[in-house]
Structure formats: C-alpha cells, structure tokens
XYZ file of C-alpha atoms in Angstrom:
735
model
C 67.814 74.133 154.552
C 64.076 73.716 155.145
C 63.639 77.488 155.299
C 65.323 77.929 151.894
C 63.121 75.286 150.290
C 59.954 76.880 151.728
C 60.938 80.363 150.527
C 61.614 79.063 147.025
C 58.328 77.153 146.984
C 56.287 80.166 148.085
C 58.169 82.453 145.730
C 57.228 80.370 142.730
C 53.523 80.791 143.509
C 53.673 84.422 142.409
C 53.274 83.413 138.759
C 49.945 84.336 137.172
C 47.547 81.674 135.958
C 46.344 81.219 132.381
C 43.232 79.270 131.352
C 44.079 76.523 128.837
C 41.455 73.787 128.885
C 41.030 70.331 127.349
C 37.601 68.729 127.390
C 36.119 65.663 125.748
C 34.145 62.441 125.955
C 35.388 58.930 126.719
C 33.462 55.964 125.293
C 33.964 52.250 124.694
C 34.045 50.622 121.244
C 30.207 50.437 121.276
C 30.009 54.236 121.739
C 28.715 53.886 125.313
C 30.037 56.525 127.747
C 32.492 55.300 130.379
C 31.898 56.682 133.876
C 34.803 57.196 136.271
C 37.708 57.167 133.779
C 40.685 58.925 135.380
C 42.357 61.534 133.161
C 45.777 62.725 134.325
C 48.134 65.419 133.014
C 51.403 64.240 134.535
C 53.679 67.291 134.414
C 50.966 69.764 135.393
C 49.742 67.481 138.232
C 46.192 67.965 136.950
C 43.536 65.265 137.088
C 39.827 64.722 136.421
C 37.277 61.918 136.241
C 34.553 61.391 133.622
C 30.918 62.000 134.669
C 27.779 59.956 133.917
C 27.941 61.140 130.283
C 31.608 60.182 129.911
C 32.643 63.870 129.853
C 35.801 65.286 131.435
C 37.422 68.732 131.734
C 41.025 69.637 132.558
C 41.625 73.373 133.072
C 44.606 75.567 133.939
C 46.944 73.559 131.692
C 50.303 75.019 130.573
C 51.050 76.156 127.055
C 52.988 73.741 124.896
C 53.260 69.964 124.881
C 51.324 67.788 127.343
C 50.636 64.046 127.640
C 47.262 62.922 128.953
C 46.849 59.464 130.489
C 43.404 57.786 130.427
C 43.004 54.807 132.800
C 39.988 52.671 133.685
C 39.707 49.222 135.250
C 39.066 46.565 132.601
C 40.286 48.731 129.707
C 43.686 49.349 128.169
C 45.201 52.609 129.397
C 45.728 55.234 126.718
C 48.240 58.037 126.456
C 47.566 60.973 124.152
C 50.228 63.553 123.384
C 49.014 67.112 122.752
C 51.649 69.004 120.791
C 50.299 72.503 121.519
C 47.857 73.200 124.362
C 46.174 76.573 123.760
C 42.857 78.042 124.884
C 40.070 75.397 124.770
C 40.535 72.111 122.894
C 38.421 68.975 122.484
C 39.844 65.456 122.726
C 37.492 62.474 122.541
C 38.767 58.998 123.421
C 37.583 55.487 122.572
C 38.920 52.855 124.998
C 39.350 49.142 124.263
C 38.806 46.338 126.727
C 42.140 45.468 128.294
C 44.397 42.612 127.313
C 47.761 44.153 128.158
C 48.803 47.438 129.715
C 49.905 48.690 126.321
C 51.846 51.907 126.882
C 53.047 54.200 129.673
C 54.872 57.505 130.050
C 58.448 56.905 131.262
C 59.681 59.531 133.716
C 63.253 58.357 134.349
C 64.523 58.986 130.805
C 64.695 62.289 128.877
C 61.701 63.885 127.174
C 59.095 61.825 129.146
C 58.219 59.728 126.115
C 55.737 56.892 125.962
C 57.490 53.542 126.324
C 56.653 52.762 122.676
C 58.461 55.971 121.649
C 61.360 55.631 124.071
C 64.796 54.968 122.596
C 65.956 53.267 125.805
C 64.184 50.142 127.094
C 62.894 50.737 130.622
C 61.037 48.229 132.813
C 58.233 49.524 135.006
C 56.547 47.658 137.849
C 53.791 48.943 140.143
C 54.068 48.499 143.903
C 50.548 47.067 143.925
C 51.566 44.234 141.600
C 54.631 43.530 143.772
C 52.440 43.281 146.865
C 49.989 41.001 145.050
C 52.917 38.602 144.588
C 53.394 38.479 148.364
C 56.623 40.453 148.672
C 57.365 41.487 152.258
C 59.607 44.450 151.404
C 60.185 46.792 148.488
C 63.533 45.241 147.548
C 62.003 41.750 147.576
C 59.418 42.929 145.056
C 62.097 44.490 142.855
C 63.973 41.178 142.691
C 61.026 39.702 140.737
C 61.804 42.015 137.764
C 63.935 40.215 135.121
C 67.529 41.462 135.336
C 67.134 42.662 138.948
C 68.327 40.689 141.994
C 69.199 41.451 145.590
C 72.039 40.947 148.049
C 70.028 39.931 151.093
C 70.310 39.307 154.813
C 67.074 37.459 155.477
C 64.015 39.691 155.176
C 65.502 42.735 156.895
C 68.306 43.934 154.600
C 68.346 43.920 150.817
C 70.473 45.732 148.245
C 69.485 45.942 144.561
C 71.591 44.244 141.886
C 71.108 45.148 138.211
C 72.677 42.766 135.720
C 75.378 41.766 138.196
C 76.259 45.246 139.489
C 75.290 46.609 142.915
C 76.320 48.947 145.731
C 77.600 52.299 144.493
C 77.252 51.123 140.896
C 73.439 51.311 141.076
C 71.857 54.701 141.678
C 68.491 55.075 143.411
C 66.172 58.043 142.842
C 63.104 58.752 144.940
C 60.790 61.773 144.878
C 62.856 62.992 141.926
C 66.154 63.243 143.840
C 69.210 61.073 144.397
C 69.052 58.802 147.470
C 72.298 58.768 149.489
C 72.415 56.494 152.552
C 75.922 54.999 152.860
C 75.032 52.433 150.189
C 78.637 51.236 149.877
C 78.183 48.712 152.734
C 76.899 45.177 152.115
C 74.871 45.351 155.331
C 73.239 48.680 154.395
C 69.761 48.160 152.954
C 67.736 50.127 150.431
C 66.229 52.403 153.085
C 62.870 52.918 151.369
C 59.371 51.825 152.355
C 56.840 50.866 149.672
C 54.062 52.919 151.314
C 53.414 56.003 149.204
C 55.376 54.667 146.217
C 53.334 54.134 143.050
C 55.822 52.326 140.807
C 59.478 51.860 139.978
C 61.269 52.310 136.655
C 64.425 50.280 136.054
C 67.169 51.451 133.690
C 69.431 48.452 133.080
C 72.709 49.935 131.997
C 74.885 53.024 132.324
C 72.856 56.194 132.896
C 75.729 58.496 133.853
C 74.714 60.864 131.054
C 71.502 61.608 132.968
C 72.547 61.089 136.581
C 76.342 61.368 136.937
C 78.632 59.170 139.016
C 77.341 55.883 140.464
C 74.818 55.314 137.652
C 77.376 53.091 135.925
C 75.314 49.923 136.431
C 71.796 51.312 136.192
C 69.113 53.326 137.957
C 66.090 52.521 140.097
C 63.661 55.436 139.782
C 60.818 55.341 142.331
C 57.753 57.411 141.425
C 55.728 58.642 144.431
C 51.975 58.276 144.636
C 49.891 60.841 142.783
C 47.777 63.442 144.526
C 43.982 63.134 144.752
C 41.739 64.021 141.834
C 40.776 67.685 141.590
C 38.237 68.836 144.198
C 38.161 65.497 146.014
C 39.174 64.021 149.358
C 40.503 60.470 149.415
C 41.706 58.101 152.089
C 42.958 54.539 152.210
C 43.972 51.955 154.774
C 46.017 48.832 154.148
C 47.029 45.890 156.318
C 49.249 42.918 155.456
C 50.025 39.942 157.705
C 52.920 37.472 157.290
C 52.735 33.960 158.753
C 56.431 33.052 158.644
C 57.712 36.079 160.550
C 54.470 36.691 162.480
C 54.784 40.164 161.020
C 52.483 42.951 159.951
C 52.579 45.991 157.727
C 50.064 48.818 158.210
C 49.568 51.979 156.177
C 47.089 54.886 156.317
C 46.949 57.701 153.774
C 44.871 60.871 153.372
C 44.919 63.307 150.464
C 42.864 66.182 149.086
C 43.022 68.512 146.087
C 41.473 71.679 144.736
C 41.936 72.839 141.143
C 45.373 74.200 142.027
C 46.410 72.999 145.497
C 47.153 69.401 146.476
C 47.938 67.805 149.846
C 48.766 64.330 151.088
C 49.943 62.614 154.241
C 50.783 58.939 154.854
C 52.074 56.834 157.708
C 53.259 53.217 157.747
C 54.536 50.785 160.344
C 56.122 47.354 159.825
C 57.269 44.823 162.384
C 58.688 41.320 161.871
C 59.977 38.536 164.094
C 62.940 36.302 163.252
C 62.234 34.417 160.067
C 61.644 30.653 160.127
C 63.596 28.248 157.915
C 61.978 25.049 156.558
C 63.119 22.824 159.466
C 61.201 25.033 161.912
C 64.104 26.943 163.459
C 64.245 30.722 163.426
C 67.325 32.698 162.374
C 68.203 34.678 165.473
C 67.967 38.468 165.367
C 66.692 38.830 161.800
C 63.757 40.742 163.312
C 63.176 44.409 162.490
C 60.793 47.315 162.918
C 60.226 50.174 160.491
C 58.328 53.454 160.765
C 57.680 55.602 157.720
C 56.005 58.986 157.318
C 55.398 60.894 154.083
C 53.776 64.259 153.396
C 53.398 66.425 150.326
C 51.980 69.740 149.190
C 51.734 70.948 145.601
C 50.523 73.891 143.582
C 50.053 74.078 139.826
C 48.630 76.381 137.207
C 49.268 77.150 133.554
C 52.624 78.817 134.294
C 54.282 76.346 136.642
C 53.882 73.402 138.984
C 55.685 72.878 142.276
C 55.637 69.931 144.689
C 57.283 69.823 148.108
C 57.555 66.353 149.687
C 58.994 65.071 152.965
C 59.829 61.494 153.971
C 60.961 60.273 157.391
C 62.030 56.639 157.674
C 63.283 54.914 160.818
C 64.646 51.353 160.929
C 65.535 49.205 163.933
C 67.401 46.195 162.486
C 68.805 43.165 164.209
C 72.176 41.852 162.991
C 72.113 38.011 162.755
C 75.627 37.487 164.082
C 74.902 34.202 165.917
C 73.036 32.409 163.135
C 70.491 29.966 164.575
C 70.680 30.478 168.348
C 68.011 31.731 170.787
C 64.543 30.783 169.563
C 61.953 33.474 170.165
C 59.074 35.220 168.408
C 59.746 38.598 169.981
C 59.936 41.582 167.700
C 62.277 43.541 169.954
C 65.735 43.596 168.383
C 68.685 42.216 170.337
C 72.334 43.241 170.226
C 74.146 43.667 167.907
C 71.752 45.845 165.941
C 71.489 48.860 163.656
C 69.493 52.042 163.981
C 68.968 53.977 160.763
C 66.918 57.119 160.186
C 66.452 59.155 157.020
C 65.045 62.655 156.639
C 64.382 63.472 152.993
C 63.106 66.767 151.557
C 62.428 67.223 147.837
C 61.224 70.247 145.904
C 60.252 69.496 142.303
C 59.412 72.472 140.095
C 58.468 72.828 136.425
C 58.248 76.259 134.822
C 56.307 76.410 131.549
C 57.164 78.980 128.876
C 55.475 79.584 125.536
C 57.368 76.837 123.702
C 59.826 75.472 126.258
C 60.068 74.557 129.936
C 62.525 74.172 132.815
C 62.710 71.551 135.576
C 64.339 72.590 138.855
C 64.651 69.745 141.361
C 66.250 70.274 144.779
C 66.738 67.783 147.558
C 68.214 67.370 151.004
C 68.820 64.033 152.762
C 70.123 63.376 156.245
C 71.090 59.761 156.818
C 71.836 58.882 160.456
C 73.277 55.381 160.909
C 74.296 53.751 164.206
C 75.516 50.292 165.203
C 75.124 48.967 168.745
C 77.278 46.038 169.874
C 76.114 45.240 173.408
C 74.448 48.379 174.781
C 72.387 51.376 173.728
C 75.595 53.388 173.299
C 76.458 53.419 169.594
C 80.015 52.275 168.856
C 79.590 53.332 165.234
C 77.614 56.485 164.462
C 77.734 58.194 161.060
C 75.712 61.167 159.838
C 75.628 61.805 156.090
C 74.149 65.094 154.841
C 73.539 65.492 151.110
C 72.226 68.485 149.162
C 71.228 67.533 145.624
C 70.287 69.722 142.642
C 69.199 68.976 139.082
C 68.266 71.717 136.598
C 67.121 70.848 133.064
C 66.040 73.257 130.332
C 63.972 71.863 127.461
C 64.829 74.065 124.485
C 62.184 75.005 121.912
C 61.885 72.260 119.317
C 63.594 72.900 115.987
C 61.561 70.958 113.470
C 61.663 67.354 114.702
C 64.653 67.893 116.978
C 64.127 68.174 120.757
C 67.031 69.161 123.030
C 67.718 69.285 126.768
C 70.648 70.996 128.491
C 71.271 70.858 132.201
C 73.474 71.049 135.254
C 73.460 68.582 138.101
C 75.412 67.929 141.266
C 75.533 67.426 144.996
C 77.344 68.606 148.095
C 77.862 65.913 150.710
C 79.478 65.627 154.127
C 80.072 62.544 156.264
C 80.746 62.931 159.991
C 81.562 60.280 162.590
C 80.123 60.671 166.087
C 80.929 57.242 167.539
C 84.055 55.632 168.946
C 84.663 53.418 165.893
C 85.191 54.721 162.367
C 84.190 52.728 159.308
C 85.118 55.567 156.957
C 86.751 58.931 157.768
C 85.088 62.324 158.063
C 84.856 63.620 154.515
C 83.256 66.081 152.105
C 82.311 65.322 148.501
C 81.258 67.797 145.826
C 79.937 66.774 142.407
C 79.251 68.976 139.416
C 78.069 67.892 135.979
C 76.888 69.581 132.797
C 75.154 67.736 129.966
C 73.178 68.024 126.744
C 71.007 65.462 124.989
C 68.803 65.559 121.941
C 66.391 63.386 119.998
C 65.368 63.400 116.344
C 62.283 61.506 115.247
C 60.982 60.687 111.798
C 58.159 58.253 111.154
C 58.588 55.338 113.541
C 62.321 56.081 113.905
C 64.100 57.947 116.693
C 67.766 58.804 117.097
C 68.974 60.062 120.474
C 72.442 61.224 121.508
C 74.028 63.059 124.416
C 77.291 64.144 126.013
C 78.286 65.019 129.575
C 81.238 66.182 131.685
C 81.522 65.536 135.446
C 83.906 66.507 138.215
C 84.047 65.007 141.707
C 86.183 66.527 144.478
C 86.625 64.418 147.610
C 88.431 65.602 150.749
C 88.770 63.501 153.920
C 90.366 64.062 157.326
C 93.251 62.142 158.826
C 92.272 59.957 161.775
C 94.034 57.568 164.152
C 97.652 56.506 164.562
C 99.722 55.638 161.493
C 100.391 51.913 160.886
C 97.649 50.882 163.325
C 94.162 49.542 162.693
C 91.637 52.324 162.166
C 94.144 54.814 160.757
C 92.932 56.916 157.808
C 95.271 59.174 155.913
C 94.027 62.559 154.713
C 92.768 62.511 151.120
C 92.299 65.237 148.528
C 91.127 63.618 145.298
C 89.639 64.930 142.053
C 87.990 62.747 139.443
C 86.883 63.899 135.969
C 84.918 62.004 133.361
C 83.459 62.572 129.897
C 80.517 60.370 128.892
C 78.320 59.977 125.862
C 75.375 57.920 124.650
C 73.837 57.060 121.291
C 70.599 55.190 120.717
C 68.333 54.243 117.826
C 64.731 52.976 117.816
C 62.629 51.827 114.891
C 59.587 49.697 114.138
C 60.313 46.780 111.815
C 56.539 46.276 111.642
C 53.465 47.830 113.278
C 53.918 45.962 116.576
C 57.628 45.067 116.331
C 60.097 47.510 117.938
C 63.885 47.368 117.672
C 66.262 49.325 119.930
C 70.053 49.611 119.861
C 71.901 51.666 122.481
C 75.545 52.307 123.327
C 76.491 54.363 126.376
C 79.439 55.026 128.625
C 79.288 55.391 132.389
C 81.636 56.049 135.270
C 81.991 55.652 139.005
C 84.513 57.362 141.254
C 85.888 55.115 144.040
C 84.043 55.485 147.326
C 85.542 56.256 150.732
C 85.548 52.628 151.874
C 87.517 51.534 148.811
C 89.984 54.409 149.186
C 90.596 54.338 152.920
C 89.446 51.122 154.669
C 91.830 49.906 157.369
C 90.264 47.431 159.755
C 87.879 44.560 160.328
C 84.643 44.888 158.378
C 82.029 43.518 160.784
C 79.581 42.720 158.005
C 81.977 40.413 156.151
C 84.308 39.358 159.007
C 87.489 40.215 157.164
C 90.240 42.808 157.445
C 89.911 45.244 154.540
C 92.664 47.595 153.353
C 91.770 50.444 151.016
C 93.814 51.872 148.175
C 94.075 55.650 147.876
C 95.479 55.312 144.328
C 92.337 53.769 142.847
C 91.215 55.246 139.547
C 87.717 55.944 138.255
C 85.790 53.006 136.853
C 84.740 53.631 133.242
C 82.463 51.427 131.197
C 80.958 51.034 127.739
C 77.769 49.026 127.406
C 75.923 48.022 124.268
C 72.262 47.006 124.521
C 70.027 45.399 121.907
C 66.297 44.996 122.431
C 63.578 43.463 120.270
C 59.969 43.803 121.426
C 56.689 42.635 119.928
C 53.320 43.676 121.374
C 49.864 42.893 120.070
C 46.453 42.500 121.668
C 46.969 38.898 122.799
C 50.696 38.269 122.502
C 53.780 40.003 123.891
C 57.412 39.012 123.456
C 60.721 40.712 124.216
C 64.395 39.756 124.184
C 67.260 41.943 125.408
C 70.999 41.364 125.258
C 73.911 43.398 126.598
C 77.698 43.496 126.698
C 79.315 45.672 129.368
C 83.073 46.330 129.437
C 84.370 48.032 132.608
C 87.871 49.484 132.750
C 89.539 49.501 136.188
C 86.780 47.556 137.930
C 87.259 47.852 141.713
C 86.917 44.791 143.931
C 88.406 43.295 147.085
C 90.745 40.322 146.796
C 92.381 38.105 149.458
C 96.051 38.956 149.995
C 96.954 35.582 151.529
C 97.874 36.964 154.964
C 95.977 37.383 158.238
C 95.803 40.091 160.908
C 94.525 39.092 164.361
C 92.982 35.957 162.891
C 91.106 37.785 160.109
C 91.935 37.239 156.441
C 93.203 40.416 154.786
C 91.492 41.676 151.651
C 92.960 44.446 149.490
C 91.035 46.714 147.135
C 92.482 46.308 143.642
C 91.483 47.054 140.046
C 91.215 44.997 136.895
C 89.381 45.301 133.603
C 86.168 43.268 133.557
C 83.251 42.391 131.332
C 79.653 41.383 131.969
C 77.264 39.982 129.388
C 73.862 38.356 129.243
C 70.259 39.421 128.885
C 66.586 38.727 129.488
C 63.759 37.165 127.475
C 60.052 37.366 128.284
C 56.820 36.002 126.805
C 53.222 36.885 127.712
C 50.292 35.088 126.052
C 46.677 36.170 126.546
C 44.879 33.811 124.128
C 41.582 34.603 122.436
C 38.839 33.546 123.104
C 40.222 32.485 126.525
C 40.337 36.104 127.655
C 40.485 35.040 131.307
C 43.845 33.269 130.894
C 47.408 34.648 130.984
C 50.691 32.767 130.652
C 53.943 34.598 131.423
C 57.489 33.262 131.289
C 60.860 34.997 131.584
C 64.516 34.020 131.678
C 67.497 36.093 132.827
C 71.219 35.407 132.688
C 74.437 37.304 133.420
C 78.110 36.324 133.431
C 80.908 38.464 134.878
C 84.590 37.889 134.098
C 87.905 39.524 134.931
C 90.205 40.315 132.026
C 93.184 38.420 133.469
C 91.133 35.323 134.337
C 88.504 34.281 136.829
C 84.962 35.440 137.498
C 83.601 38.508 139.225
C 82.270 38.145 142.782
C 78.590 38.326 143.688
C 77.104 37.557 140.257
C 73.474 36.340 140.526
C 72.473 32.891 139.313
C 70.352 32.450 136.186
C 66.601 32.355 136.764
C 63.584 30.996 134.855
C 60.200 32.292 136.043
C 56.773 30.991 134.942
C 53.307 32.254 135.919
C 49.781 31.214 134.974
C 47.137 33.798 135.859
C 43.361 33.660 135.550
C 40.928 36.584 135.746
C 37.381 35.930 136.888
C 34.294 37.308 138.631
C 32.131 35.614 141.266
C 28.593 37.001 141.274
C 28.175 40.527 142.570
C 30.408 40.169 145.604
C 33.834 39.598 143.984
C 35.147 41.791 141.117
C 38.492 42.144 139.336
C 39.535 38.796 140.766
C 42.634 36.800 139.908
C 44.387 33.574 140.798
C 48.054 32.868 140.040
C 50.333 29.842 140.010
C 54.044 30.665 139.900
C 57.021 28.334 139.466
C 60.412 30.033 139.851
C 63.550 28.051 139.040
C 66.959 29.408 140.011
C 69.878 27.529 138.479
C 73.077 26.620 140.277
C 75.898 29.160 140.264
C 79.331 27.607 139.791
C 80.997 30.519 137.948
C 82.405 32.143 141.063
C 85.367 34.202 142.186
C 88.117 32.791 144.358
C 86.404 33.707 147.648
C 82.750 33.172 146.717
C 81.088 29.855 147.458
C 79.102 27.921 144.828
C 75.341 27.590 145.216
C 72.879 24.878 144.239
C 69.806 25.421 142.122
C 66.253 25.253 143.456
C 62.623 25.586 142.399
C 59.948 27.416 144.394
C 56.176 27.066 144.079
C 54.018 30.113 144.832
C 50.287 30.807 144.553
C 48.105 33.868 144.855
C 44.441 34.858 144.948
C 42.777 38.255 145.172
C 40.092 40.658 144.078
C 37.652 43.355 145.131
C 35.062 42.233 147.674
C 31.668 43.980 147.580
C 29.559 43.758 150.736
C 26.576 46.047 150.254
C 27.962 49.560 149.979
C 31.329 48.478 151.380
C 34.134 47.423 149.046
C 37.718 46.442 149.767
C 40.637 44.713 148.047
C 41.954 41.440 149.401
C 44.782 39.155 148.341
C 46.195 35.933 149.788
C 49.595 34.576 148.779
C 51.422 31.385 149.595
C 55.167 31.573 148.940
C 57.502 28.574 148.956
C 54.460 26.346 149.407
C 56.530 23.144 149.353
C 58.682 24.460 152.214
C 61.827 24.058 150.117
C 65.202 24.462 151.813
C 67.286 26.780 149.628
C 70.133 29.287 149.889
C 70.222 32.168 147.365
C 73.652 32.766 145.873
C 73.616 36.442 146.926
C 72.532 35.778 150.506
C 75.006 37.166 153.036
C 74.066 34.231 155.272
C 75.159 31.695 152.646
C 78.675 31.443 154.091
C 77.123 30.125 157.315
C 74.898 27.675 155.430
C 71.684 29.377 156.623
C 68.671 28.910 154.307
C 66.115 31.513 153.316
C 62.489 31.616 154.464
C 60.386 28.515 154.604
C 56.675 28.475 153.766
C 55.064 31.910 154.132
C 51.430 33.017 153.790
C 50.655 36.689 153.235
C 47.176 38.171 153.703
C 46.537 41.709 152.531
C 43.437 43.897 152.883
C 43.030 47.471 151.583
C 40.132 49.941 151.944
C 39.475 53.238 150.196
C 37.196 55.901 151.657
C-alpha cells in the first residue's frame, strides 16, 4: 500500500508550474504597516509573512478561485475570496483590532466557504484553546463544545457524543480521511492525540450526503497543523504537567518549507498515573501511556498540490476492573489492560484546472487492538485494515451555481488473531456516489444534494452452534438513498438565519449483527440480531446567529427522527450469572439544541463574558427514553485580557462555572445521575525574558474538589466519581 501511495505522489509532481502571484500591503486602521501578518492560501498550501513595510507576496498560485486568510495577534482575522487568480494581482488589506474571531474557512463542508457564507452551521475549536482550558486529552477538550459530550472511563478512554448519538453513529475524520478503529465498543477510545492537530470542526447532524454510512449523528473533522511559512524553518517544544494523575505530556515538532516543498515531523509522549477522586483514593488501573508520531511532506505549484502524511499512535491502557483497590502512583499498567496501535497514511491531492478542480484523497489505516487478562499473551487480538478513497470534482461554475460530484468508499477487513473473538472475521466494502450544488444571490444561499450508497458485508462462521462465542456466516447488503436541503439568509447585516433538513443512514455493525457472549466492558451477555435493518434518519436544524464587534449570540434547535434505531435491551433471563441483552430496533426521536452568548463590552475591551446552554432528549416511539443521553449543561466563563509591563504579553485570566443538571430521563437499564457544579480557573500568556519568549498557562480544574459522577461515565454503575482537584501547568517554546 505504501508503495502505491508513493508512486502516485511522485507521479503527480510531473505537472508544470505556472506563475500566478498575489501581492499587497497590510495596514491597521491608522494606515500603519503591520509586520509579521501571516497570509495563507489554504488549498494551495502557500503561505507568506508581511515585511517591515507590511508587504507580502504569494507566488505559484493556481488559476481560479482562492481564499486568502490574514491572521495577526491582536487583530481580527480576515478571509478574502479571489474569484479568478491570474498573472499578477494586488490585494491590500486593512485589519481591525480584534474583539471576536469573526470568520473562518470551513473545510468539513462542501465548497470550503467562510462560516458566514456556509449554509450549514459548523462549530470550530482550536486545540490551543482546549489546552488553555486544562483538558488532559483531546476528547476531554471536545466535550467543552456545546452539543458535544463524551462516554468516559476516567481520563484514559473517551468516546465522542454529538447531540445524544455516539459510537458508529458519529464519524471521525483526520488528515482528510475516515478514521476506523473498532469504534463500536464502549471501551474503545477516540485513538487520536492532540499533538499536530490544529483544530476540530463539528457537524451536529446527519452528514451522510458527504461522508456515507456512520455519519448519521454527525462528524468530527480534525484539521492537521499547517506547514511552515515559505522559506522558513520552525520548531516548537511543549510540556504539560498534571497534578491529579502525576502525569505529563511532551511534544516536539520541526518543520521547514521552500516555495514548493514542505516537510514536518512531530513526536509526543503522554503518561498518567491512576486518577485521584476527591476523598484522596485513586481509581486502580486508570493509568495509561501514549506515544504519537506524525510526519508529512507536501508539494504544491499552480497546477496541483499534494500532501502525504503518516501518523503512528500507540496506547497502553489499564482497564479499571477492580474499582478502588491497590493504591499506587506507578504509571506501569496492570492486568487487565489494552494495547492499541494505529498506523495511518493519507494522501491528499488537489488538481487545479482553468476553471475547475478535483480533490483525490486516499487513506490506509491499520488498527491493531489487543486485550490482556492476566499475562502478556493477548486473549483478544483484532487487526482492522481499511483502505479509504474520496474523489470530488468541482465543476465549472454556471452563473451563480456551483456543483460538486464525487465517488467515495472503503474496503475493510477484520481479522482475529487471539483465542477469544469479540466479532467474527469479516470484510466490508462501501461505495457511494453523490452530487451537491449551491446557488447564491445577495446574502442568500440555497444548497441541495443527493447520494446513493451500497455496503456489502461478509463474515466467516466461527465456533460451535448454540454455544457461547458462535458466529454464523453473514452475507449482507445494505442500500440507502439520502438527500439534503439547506437555506441561509441574512435578516440584517449581522443577523444570519439557517434552516437545514437532511437524511442520514447507518448500516448495523458486526457487534450488533453477531454478538454471542459476555461483553467484558459492560459485564453482560449480548446476543446480536442478523436481521437488523439499516437505521435511517431525518433531522431538521434551525440556527439563528448574530455577530457584531462587541456582541455575539446564537441559538440552534433540532429535531431528529430515526427509523429502526438499534439498541440493546434486557431480555429478562440470565446465562452463567450474566444478564442477557438482545439487540433490537425501534423508531426513536431526539430533540433539543444549544444557545450561546458572548459579550465583549466597550469600552471595557479587556473583559469577556461567555455563557452557553445545551439540552437533548431522546425517546423511543413505543415509550421510554433512549439509553446514554447526556445531561443538560449550563457553562459560564468570565475572561480578562491584560498585559504586565514588557515581560508578559497576550495574557488572560479565566473564571469558569460549569453546571450539569441531574439526568432522570433514563432507559430501563440506565441509572439516574445527580447534578453538580464545578469551579475552574485559568491564567496564561507569553513571557518575555530578554530575547527568550515562551507561552505559559496554569489551570485549576474542580477547584472545590467536588465529588461528582458524570451521567455518561462507564464507572457510574460502580459509584466511582470523576477526578478531584487537578492543576495543569503548560509551557511551550518556539524556535
């Protein structure tokens, strides 16, 4: 596989280079030149920085449309769309002092529109801002985004939940390709490290039109870090320390670029001890260690751009089977434990034509997962290989109509190498074809699309019939048609209204079709159902958003109807002392939304007040509530910006109060949870010591040492609380 990717990458470099150039001057509102403004052409992977006169030059740009992003600390980022890049053009920019981050290019939706132009509401959060809030892991940072939660096992394992849906109903993309890592299991974590990730975009709702099966509930789209500026060498080092788990997280990155070639390499290592609950005890075997390595090489000119990236991630995870038992601060995992490694290759190509372009994204992932009960011999060992492809052609615009057609799919094989089988050996092949278009007039946009998908799943027979661990042979085909329709308009200059309706689907996974045995993660006997049908949903979203210089407000509501929702339900019998759960189907509905307010009052330009509220309810059609629905949350933050002399720049201090309400709307086998309020604080900035500068931030989470149990904690059934008080110190250098 690696050889094929390398041949394709080198073959694309045979295109000839043209010489389209954009140059200009960047000033502030007083007409003074701004030095060091970063100018980035996203699709061409071209970048530059303004000189002492505020001048910049971007050369070797492709013909056709291009969006330039201008960013500078202390000023509002600007995005300028060039409809036709040809020969040499001049573009001067005037930047305003920053109140809000006003607009950004969204990558996860079609046409790479600015958020203000996007028909679909997408939330974006930078990894840096997550770390400044003291999050220990990537999934913990994601859970701070309104509408996003996590199913957690302490600090070591977390699975994303979007508006009440998780597992195979939420699709994860990284490096432009679909991440497949046996995500059907409750005890299987996200499998991504935040090192080398720039930001995440969250689509809350069905995105099957763009991504196929498993995007029924939403998409998390992780954007990797950008390459270095043209003709520069950059390096950075970061260290974070955690008081509660006596843990550390270290990262080192190096990158360099010429006008056309780009290179980067990054390594990271994390290690944590068992986490401490408020009474001082530690939850045994919640310790973990993680190694992560990323590398990338890219080439771009006026005809095409191509980026080859590689990511290796290795996790050594303890399984907290005994609850609060042996008390130790060791970081060496005990039995039982998991060993998980991922090898991920991605090749992202864009070919530019005179008035159109084509994206060709290819990926290969090998997920190797083992479970060790009482020795270093794995009793459960699964290897999942996935080849992923996504080809999109952007047709020439016809007037104000833009259109994309594409094909997308994957070829996947799962093989068991251990004594125990959780799912059978199987092969899955997906194929989808789609088309989507957008028509814009004035401040209005209308977007629609249609898609057809086919999934073919074949599994092997294993074991002895009528005994635990027996899997019958399967040969299943699932088809689905999906469509979407969205409308965006501006009721006033700063007031945006969006209305979207979209269908999505999810084919049943292997565990739901074929389970026959005790599920160690949930301690119950699960029986699959080979006659399960495809889940199909229709979701309607309404979004109202107001943004001005000192005030920002948004409210979003949704209603999601799912036909043939798949879930496990107690049968009322036991096998070998374990309660039996059957996989069944029922129509279901989820509804709720999010509201957010951000005030940056004038003339108190140093003060920010942010508040948000999120709610979701999930019900079965024939009565009762859906399992694993997150509790409502109200989050409030006061932030101040300040500067202390010459030695501390870009400084901030935050006070956060997060209130999670009780969750009593539960399914028959969930347990209710009580509400709680957590107090968090943060402080940070850039320290200048002579010619040396570095970023520092200090966070205190759960400062009152509150004892609480999140509703979606997998340790809730044992009555085990989450972390007690935790201080996080982070330091980062650039060189």
